Amino acid sequence: MRPPATTNFLGRPIIAAATAGAGNGAGPSGSDGVAAGDSARAAEIAASLQRLRTRIASACTAAGRGPTEVTLVAVTKTYPATDVAHLAA
């Protein structure tokens, strides 16, 4: 697995990671496909977030930085706001 791409935004490092969304066949595009309160979807998102945080921590270790120096920002065009709400929960 190749390391995630990094860039800077407002002087802070950003790690770009591919996630489920349009164009990669990893999830629905443009529709939520599940009810807002679906606990299975919340569990899927929580597991995905944990995997991403693990990748960020590994990349930070490799770069000699602390994971607290990286800000994780959720951005989506193809998933409903309820998915982002699950991330914040």
Tab-separated table of N, CA, C and O in Angstrom:
chain	number	residue	atom	x	y	z
A	1	MET	N	0.843	-1.173	0.000
A	1	MET	CA	0.000	0.000	0.000
A	1	MET	C	0.886	1.232	0.000
A	1	MET	O	1.789	1.343	0.813
A	2	ARG	N	0.625	2.164	-0.916
A	2	ARG	CA	1.440	3.359	-0.954
A	2	ARG	C	0.967	4.348	0.113
A	2	ARG	O	-0.204	4.338	0.495
A	3	PRO	N	1.866	5.200	0.599
A	3	PRO	CA	1.487	6.142	1.656
A	3	PRO	C	0.503	7.177	1.125
A	3	PRO	O	0.495	7.485	-0.068
A	4	PRO	N	-0.336	7.725	2.005
A	4	PRO	CA	-1.292	8.732	1.563
A	4	PRO	C	-0.568	9.999	1.133
A	4	PRO	O	0.510	10.317	1.619
A	5	ALA	N	-1.181	10.718	0.189
A	5	ALA	CA	-0.612	11.979	-0.269
A	5	ALA	C	-0.731	13.021	0.840
A	5	ALA	O	-1.691	13.030	1.598
A	6	THR	N	0.270	13.886	0.956
A	6	THR	CA	0.205	14.951	1.946
A	6	THR	C	0.366	16.290	1.259
A	6	THR	O	1.008	16.409	0.225
A	7	THR	N	-0.240	17.286	1.840
A	7	THR	CA	-0.131	18.656	1.360
A	7	THR	C	-0.336	19.565	2.562
A	7	THR	O	-0.616	19.091	3.656
A	8	ASN	N	-0.178	20.839	2.384
A	8	ASN	CA	-0.393	21.784	3.478
A	8	ASN	C	-1.571	22.684	3.169
A	8	ASN	O	-1.791	23.076	2.033
A	9	PHE	N	-2.338	22.999	4.188
A	9	PHE	CA	-3.439	23.926	4.090
A	9	PHE	C	-3.380	24.807	5.316
A	9	PHE	O	-3.386	24.310	6.445
A	10	LEU	N	-3.251	26.097	5.100
A	10	LEU	CA	-3.120	27.052	6.199
A	10	LEU	C	-1.981	26.659	7.139
A	10	LEU	O	-2.091	26.756	8.349
A	11	GLY	N	-0.896	26.173	6.541
A	11	GLY	CA	0.278	25.827	7.329
A	11	GLY	C	0.180	24.518	8.081
A	11	GLY	O	1.056	24.182	8.869
A	12	ARG	N	-0.889	23.753	7.866
A	12	ARG	CA	-1.062	22.469	8.562
A	12	ARG	C	-1.030	21.342	7.544
A	12	ARG	O	-1.543	21.478	6.438
A	13	PRO	N	-0.426	20.208	7.895
A	13	PRO	CA	-0.389	19.087	6.952
A	13	PRO	C	-1.765	18.463	6.779
A	13	PRO	O	-2.540	18.382	7.713
A	14	ILE	N	-2.055	18.060	5.562
A	14	ILE	CA	-3.305	17.375	5.245
A	14	ILE	C	-2.942	16.053	4.591
A	14	ILE	O	-2.117	16.011	3.689
A	15	ILE	N	-3.537	14.973	5.049
A	15	ILE	CA	-3.326	13.671	4.433
A	15	ILE	C	-4.587	13.335	3.651
A	15	ILE	O	-5.665	13.248	4.208
A	16	ALA	N	-4.436	13.184	2.344
A	16	ALA	CA	-5.570	12.870	1.484
A	16	ALA	C	-5.710	11.364	1.381
A	16	ALA	O	-4.778	10.681	0.994
A	17	ALA	N	-6.850	10.853	1.761
A	17	ALA	CA	-7.086	9.415	1.717
A	17	ALA	C	-8.323	9.132	0.888
A	17	ALA	O	-9.339	9.784	1.062
A	18	ALA	N	-8.231	8.170	0.007
A	18	ALA	CA	-9.399	7.774	-0.785
A	18	ALA	C	-10.419	7.130	0.136
A	18	ALA	O	-10.081	6.314	0.984
A	19	THR	N	-11.658	7.526	-0.009
A	19	THR	CA	-12.738	6.965	0.782
A	19	THR	C	-13.854	6.549	-0.155
A	19	THR	O	-13.818	6.836	-1.342
A	20	ALA	N	-14.841	5.900	0.382
A	20	ALA	CA	-15.976	5.494	-0.430
A	20	ALA	C	-16.629	6.717	-1.048
A	20	ALA	O	-16.802	7.725	-0.401
A	21	GLY	N	-16.975	6.625	-2.316
A	21	GLY	CA	-17.623	7.749	-2.975
A	21	GLY	C	-17.689	7.530	-4.470
A	21	GLY	O	-17.383	6.466	-4.981
A	22	ALA	N	-18.061	8.570	-5.166
A	22	ALA	CA	-18.235	8.486	-6.609
A	22	ALA	C	-16.937	8.101	-7.291
A	22	ALA	O	-15.869	8.556	-6.921
A	23	GLY	N	-17.047	7.239	-8.265
A	23	GLY	CA	-15.902	6.919	-9.087
A	23	GLY	C	-15.034	5.774	-8.612
A	23	GLY	O	-14.196	5.302	-9.340
A	24	ASN	N	-15.212	5.306	-7.367
A	24	ASN	CA	-14.355	4.209	-6.924
A	24	ASN	C	-15.142	2.951	-6.593
A	24	ASN	O	-14.579	1.985	-6.120
A	25	GLY	N	-16.444	2.964	-6.825
A	25	GLY	CA	-17.264	1.774	-6.655
A	25	GLY	C	-17.389	1.298	-5.228
A	25	GLY	O	-17.818	0.181	-4.973
A	26	ALA	N	-17.048	2.138	-4.260
A	26	ALA	CA	-17.062	1.690	-2.876
A	26	ALA	C	-18.329	2.070	-2.128
A	26	ALA	O	-18.431	1.833	-0.948
A	27	GLY	N	-19.287	2.667	-2.780
A	27	GLY	CA	-20.506	3.013	-2.065
A	27	GLY	C	-21.495	3.703	-2.969
A	27	GLY	O	-21.243	3.917	-4.145
A	28	PRO	N	-22.645	4.088	-2.392
A	28	PRO	CA	-23.669	4.731	-3.190
A	28	PRO	C	-23.228	6.118	-3.629
A	28	PRO	O	-22.487	6.786	-2.940
A	29	SER	N	-23.677	6.533	-4.782
A	29	SER	CA	-23.328	7.845	-5.299
A	29	SER	C	-24.583	8.677	-5.457
A	29	SER	O	-25.437	8.364	-6.271
A	30	GLY	N	-24.691	9.731	-4.650
A	30	GLY	CA	-25.800	10.646	-4.794
A	30	GLY	C	-27.058	10.275	-4.030
A	30	GLY	O	-28.019	11.003	-4.057
A	31	SER	N	-27.082	9.160	-3.325
A	31	SER	CA	-28.236	8.814	-2.509
A	31	SER	C	-27.749	8.127	-1.248
A	31	SER	O	-26.704	7.516	-1.213
A	32	ASP	N	-28.548	8.246	-0.201
A	32	ASP	CA	-28.069	7.687	1.058
A	32	ASP	C	-28.218	6.180	1.131
A	32	ASP	O	-27.425	5.530	1.784
A	33	GLY	N	-29.196	5.590	0.523
A	33	GLY	CA	-29.325	4.149	0.485
A	33	GLY	C	-29.694	3.499	1.809
A	33	GLY	O	-29.988	2.321	1.849
A	34	VAL	N	-29.668	4.263	2.917
A	34	VAL	CA	-30.018	3.723	4.224
A	34	VAL	C	-30.769	4.782	5.016
A	34	VAL	O	-30.643	5.968	4.767
A	35	ALA	N	-31.533	4.343	5.977
A	35	ALA	CA	-32.241	5.265	6.854
A	35	ALA	C	-31.250	5.991	7.752
A	35	ALA	O	-30.195	5.456	8.097
A	36	ALA	N	-31.597	7.228	8.134
A	36	ALA	CA	-30.695	8.067	8.924
A	36	ALA	C	-30.296	7.407	10.242
A	36	ALA	O	-29.176	7.585	10.696
A	37	GLY	N	-31.165	6.627	10.843
A	37	GLY	CA	-30.877	6.038	12.139
A	37	GLY	C	-30.330	4.627	12.074
A	37	GLY	O	-30.248	3.944	13.082
A	38	ASP	N	-29.942	4.165	10.917
A	38	ASP	CA	-29.487	2.794	10.742
A	38	ASP	C	-28.187	2.551	11.505
A	38	ASP	O	-27.142	3.086	11.167
A	39	SER	N	-28.255	1.724	12.525
A	39	SER	CA	-27.066	1.468	13.344
A	39	SER	C	-25.995	0.693	12.585
A	39	SER	O	-24.809	0.825	12.880
A	40	ALA	N	-26.391	-0.093	11.598
A	40	ALA	CA	-25.395	-0.818	10.799
A	40	ALA	C	-24.545	0.172	10.014
A	40	ALA	O	-23.328	0.017	9.901
A	41	ARG	N	-25.171	1.210	9.461
A	41	ARG	CA	-24.425	2.232	8.723
A	41	ARG	C	-23.507	2.997	9.674
A	41	ARG	O	-22.354	3.283	9.338
A	42	ALA	N	-24.001	3.322	10.849
A	42	ALA	CA	-23.179	4.027	11.833
A	42	ALA	C	-21.961	3.178	12.213
A	42	ALA	O	-20.846	3.700	12.334
A	43	ALA	N	-22.151	1.874	12.370
A	43	ALA	CA	-21.044	0.978	12.710
A	43	ALA	C	-20.040	0.901	11.566
A	43	ALA	O	-18.821	0.889	11.785
A	44	GLU	N	-20.536	0.855	10.329
A	44	GLU	CA	-19.660	0.812	9.157
A	44	GLU	C	-18.812	2.087	9.079
A	44	GLU	O	-17.600	2.027	8.831
A	45	ILE	N	-19.437	3.218	9.313
A	45	ILE	CA	-18.726	4.493	9.265
A	45	ILE	C	-17.712	4.586	10.399
A	45	ILE	O	-16.583	5.039	10.208
A	46	ALA	N	-18.082	4.134	11.587
A	46	ALA	CA	-17.163	4.156	12.733
A	46	ALA	C	-15.935	3.291	12.461
A	46	ALA	O	-14.805	3.684	12.769
A	47	ALA	N	-16.132	2.126	11.861
A	47	ALA	CA	-15.004	1.237	11.543
A	47	ALA	C	-14.105	1.878	10.494
A	47	ALA	O	-12.871	1.819	10.589
A	48	SER	N	-14.711	2.506	9.507
A	48	SER	CA	-13.951	3.181	8.459
A	48	SER	C	-13.140	4.338	9.041
A	48	SER	O	-11.973	4.541	8.687
A	49	LEU	N	-13.745	5.085	9.935
A	49	LEU	CA	-13.054	6.198	10.590
A	49	LEU	C	-11.872	5.690	11.409
A	49	LEU	O	-10.786	6.276	11.378
A	50	GLN	N	-12.049	4.579	12.102
A	50	GLN	CA	-10.954	4.016	12.891
A	50	GLN	C	-9.799	3.581	11.998
A	50	GLN	O	-8.632	3.810	12.319
A	51	ARG	N	-10.116	2.960	10.863
A	51	ARG	CA	-9.058	2.573	9.913
A	51	ARG	C	-8.315	3.800	9.397
A	51	ARG	O	-7.090	3.794	9.282
A	52	LEU	N	-9.055	4.866	9.101
A	52	LEU	CA	-8.428	6.098	8.623
A	52	LEU	C	-7.533	6.713	9.691
A	52	LEU	O	-6.405	7.129	9.411
A	53	ARG	N	-8.004	6.741	10.929
A	53	ARG	CA	-7.177	7.291	12.026
A	53	ARG	C	-5.906	6.464	12.223
A	53	ARG	O	-4.852	7.016	12.524
A	54	THR	N	-5.997	5.161	12.041
A	54	THR	CA	-4.818	4.296	12.132
A	54	THR	C	-3.835	4.628	11.023
A	54	THR	O	-2.623	4.719	11.256
A	55	ARG	N	-4.332	4.839	9.803
A	55	ARG	CA	-3.461	5.219	8.682
A	55	ARG	C	-2.804	6.575	8.933
A	55	ARG	O	-1.633	6.766	8.625
A	56	ILE	N	-3.565	7.506	9.472
A	56	ILE	CA	-3.009	8.828	9.778
A	56	ILE	C	-1.910	8.706	10.818
A	56	ILE	O	-0.836	9.292	10.675
A	57	ALA	N	-2.152	7.934	11.869
A	57	ALA	CA	-1.150	7.745	12.915
A	57	ALA	C	0.119	7.110	12.354
A	57	ALA	O	1.236	7.522	12.691
A	58	SER	N	-0.043	6.131	11.463
A	58	SER	CA	1.119	5.485	10.851
A	58	SER	C	1.901	6.463	9.984
A	58	SER	O	3.129	6.502	10.018
A	59	ALA	N	1.182	7.271	9.207
A	59	ALA	CA	1.846	8.265	8.353
A	59	ALA	C	2.563	9.310	9.192
A	59	ALA	O	3.676	9.733	8.862
A	60	CYS	N	1.954	9.709	10.293
A	60	CYS	CA	2.583	10.684	11.186
A	60	CYS	C	3.847	10.112	11.811
A	60	CYS	O	4.867	10.797	11.890
A	61	THR	N	3.791	8.875	12.240
A	61	THR	CA	4.963	8.220	12.817
A	61	THR	C	6.086	8.159	11.789
A	61	THR	O	7.236	8.478	12.098
A	62	ALA	N	5.749	7.784	10.566
A	62	ALA	CA	6.749	7.700	9.501
A	62	ALA	C	7.361	9.066	9.191
A	62	ALA	O	8.524	9.160	8.798
A	63	ALA	N	6.583	10.128	9.394
A	63	ALA	CA	7.056	11.483	9.102
A	63	ALA	C	7.670	12.161	10.323
A	63	ALA	O	8.097	13.307	10.240
A	64	GLY	N	7.688	11.453	11.455
A	64	GLY	CA	8.245	12.032	12.676
A	64	GLY	C	7.368	13.113	13.283
A	64	GLY	O	7.863	14.040	13.918
A	65	ARG	N	6.069	12.985	13.101
A	65	ARG	CA	5.119	13.964	13.628
A	65	ARG	C	4.122	13.264	14.536
A	65	ARG	O	3.966	12.050	14.487
A	66	GLY	N	3.435	14.048	15.326
A	66	GLY	CA	2.396	13.499	16.184
A	66	GLY	C	1.042	13.559	15.505
A	66	GLY	O	0.760	14.510	14.773
A	67	PRO	N	0.185	12.572	15.726
A	67	PRO	CA	-1.152	12.578	15.122
A	67	PRO	C	-1.977	13.810	15.498
A	67	PRO	O	-2.853	14.221	14.742
A	68	THR	N	-1.677	14.422	16.643
A	68	THR	CA	-2.423	15.614	17.040
A	68	THR	C	-2.061	16.833	16.195
A	68	THR	O	-2.742	17.850	16.260
A	69	GLU	N	-1.003	16.720	15.398
A	69	GLU	CA	-0.610	17.825	14.522
A	69	GLU	C	-1.404	17.830	13.216
A	69	GLU	O	-1.256	18.742	12.405
A	70	VAL	N	-2.243	16.821	13.008
A	70	VAL	CA	-3.015	16.694	11.775
A	70	VAL	C	-4.495	16.902	12.101
A	70	VAL	O	-5.009	16.348	13.061
A	71	THR	N	-5.157	17.705	11.291
A	71	THR	CA	-6.587	17.926	11.448
A	71	THR	C	-7.334	17.103	10.405
A	71	THR	O	-7.079	17.238	9.208
A	72	LEU	N	-8.223	16.254	10.861
A	72	LEU	CA	-9.043	15.437	9.972
A	72	LEU	C	-10.331	16.198	9.679
A	72	LEU	O	-11.043	16.596	10.602
A	73	VAL	N	-10.619	16.420	8.402
A	73	VAL	CA	-11.811	17.150	7.988
A	73	VAL	C	-12.637	16.254	7.078
A	73	VAL	O	-12.124	15.717	6.106
A	74	ALA	N	-13.910	16.100	7.389
A	74	ALA	CA	-14.813	15.289	6.561
A	74	ALA	C	-15.389	16.160	5.454
A	74	ALA	O	-15.939	17.224	5.713
A	75	VAL	N	-15.240	15.692	4.217
A	75	VAL	CA	-15.780	16.394	3.048
A	75	VAL	C	-16.475	15.370	2.170
A	75	VAL	O	-15.928	14.307	1.903
A	76	THR	N	-17.674	15.675	1.721
A	76	THR	CA	-18.394	14.756	0.850
A	76	THR	C	-19.254	15.513	-0.149
A	76	THR	O	-19.779	16.569	0.159
A	77	LYS	N	-19.335	14.958	-1.337
A	77	LYS	CA	-20.266	15.464	-2.345
A	77	LYS	C	-21.307	14.407	-2.672
A	77	LYS	O	-22.349	14.717	-3.220
A	78	THR	N	-21.001	13.167	-2.366
A	78	THR	CA	-21.852	12.072	-2.823
A	78	THR	C	-22.566	11.327	-1.701
A	78	THR	O	-23.322	10.406	-1.988
A	79	TYR	N	-22.324	11.689	-0.457
A	79	TYR	CA	-22.974	11.022	0.655
A	79	TYR	C	-23.805	12.028	1.431
A	79	TYR	O	-23.486	13.218	1.459
A	80	PRO	N	-24.864	11.572	2.090
A	80	PRO	CA	-25.758	12.488	2.805
A	80	PRO	C	-25.116	13.044	4.078
A	80	PRO	O	-24.171	12.471	4.625
A	81	ALA	N	-25.666	14.141	4.530
A	81	ALA	CA	-25.189	14.780	5.766
A	81	ALA	C	-25.311	13.834	6.961
A	81	ALA	O	-24.543	13.945	7.915
A	82	THR	N	-26.234	12.882	6.898
A	82	THR	CA	-26.378	11.933	8.006
A	82	THR	C	-25.099	11.107	8.193
A	82	THR	O	-24.762	10.750	9.325
A	83	ASP	N	-24.389	10.814	7.104
A	83	ASP	CA	-23.132	10.088	7.231
A	83	ASP	C	-22.112	10.918	7.983
A	83	ASP	O	-21.373	10.404	8.827
A	84	VAL	N	-22.042	12.203	7.697
A	84	VAL	CA	-21.128	13.093	8.411
A	84	VAL	C	-21.542	13.191	9.879
A	84	VAL	O	-20.695	13.207	10.775
A	85	ALA	N	-22.852	13.208	10.134
A	85	ALA	CA	-23.344	13.245	11.518
A	85	ALA	C	-22.913	11.984	12.268
A	85	ALA	O	-22.558	12.044	13.442
A	86	HIS	N	-22.903	10.826	11.585
A	86	HIS	CA	-22.427	9.592	12.215
A	86	HIS	C	-20.950	9.736	12.595
A	86	HIS	O	-20.512	9.237	13.625
A	87	LEU	N	-20.173	10.416	11.761
A	87	LEU	CA	-18.744	10.614	12.056
A	87	LEU	C	-18.564	11.458	13.314
A	87	LEU	O	-17.658	11.228	14.099
A	88	ALA	N	-19.404	12.453	13.463
A	88	ALA	CA	-19.289	13.374	14.599
A	88	ALA	C	-19.782	12.742	15.893
A	88	ALA	O	-19.441	13.217	16.975
A	89	ALA	N	-20.560	11.684	15.790
A	89	ALA	CA	-21.139	11.052	16.996
A	89	ALA	C	-20.107	10.323	17.811
A	89	ALA	O	-19.073	9.986	17.438
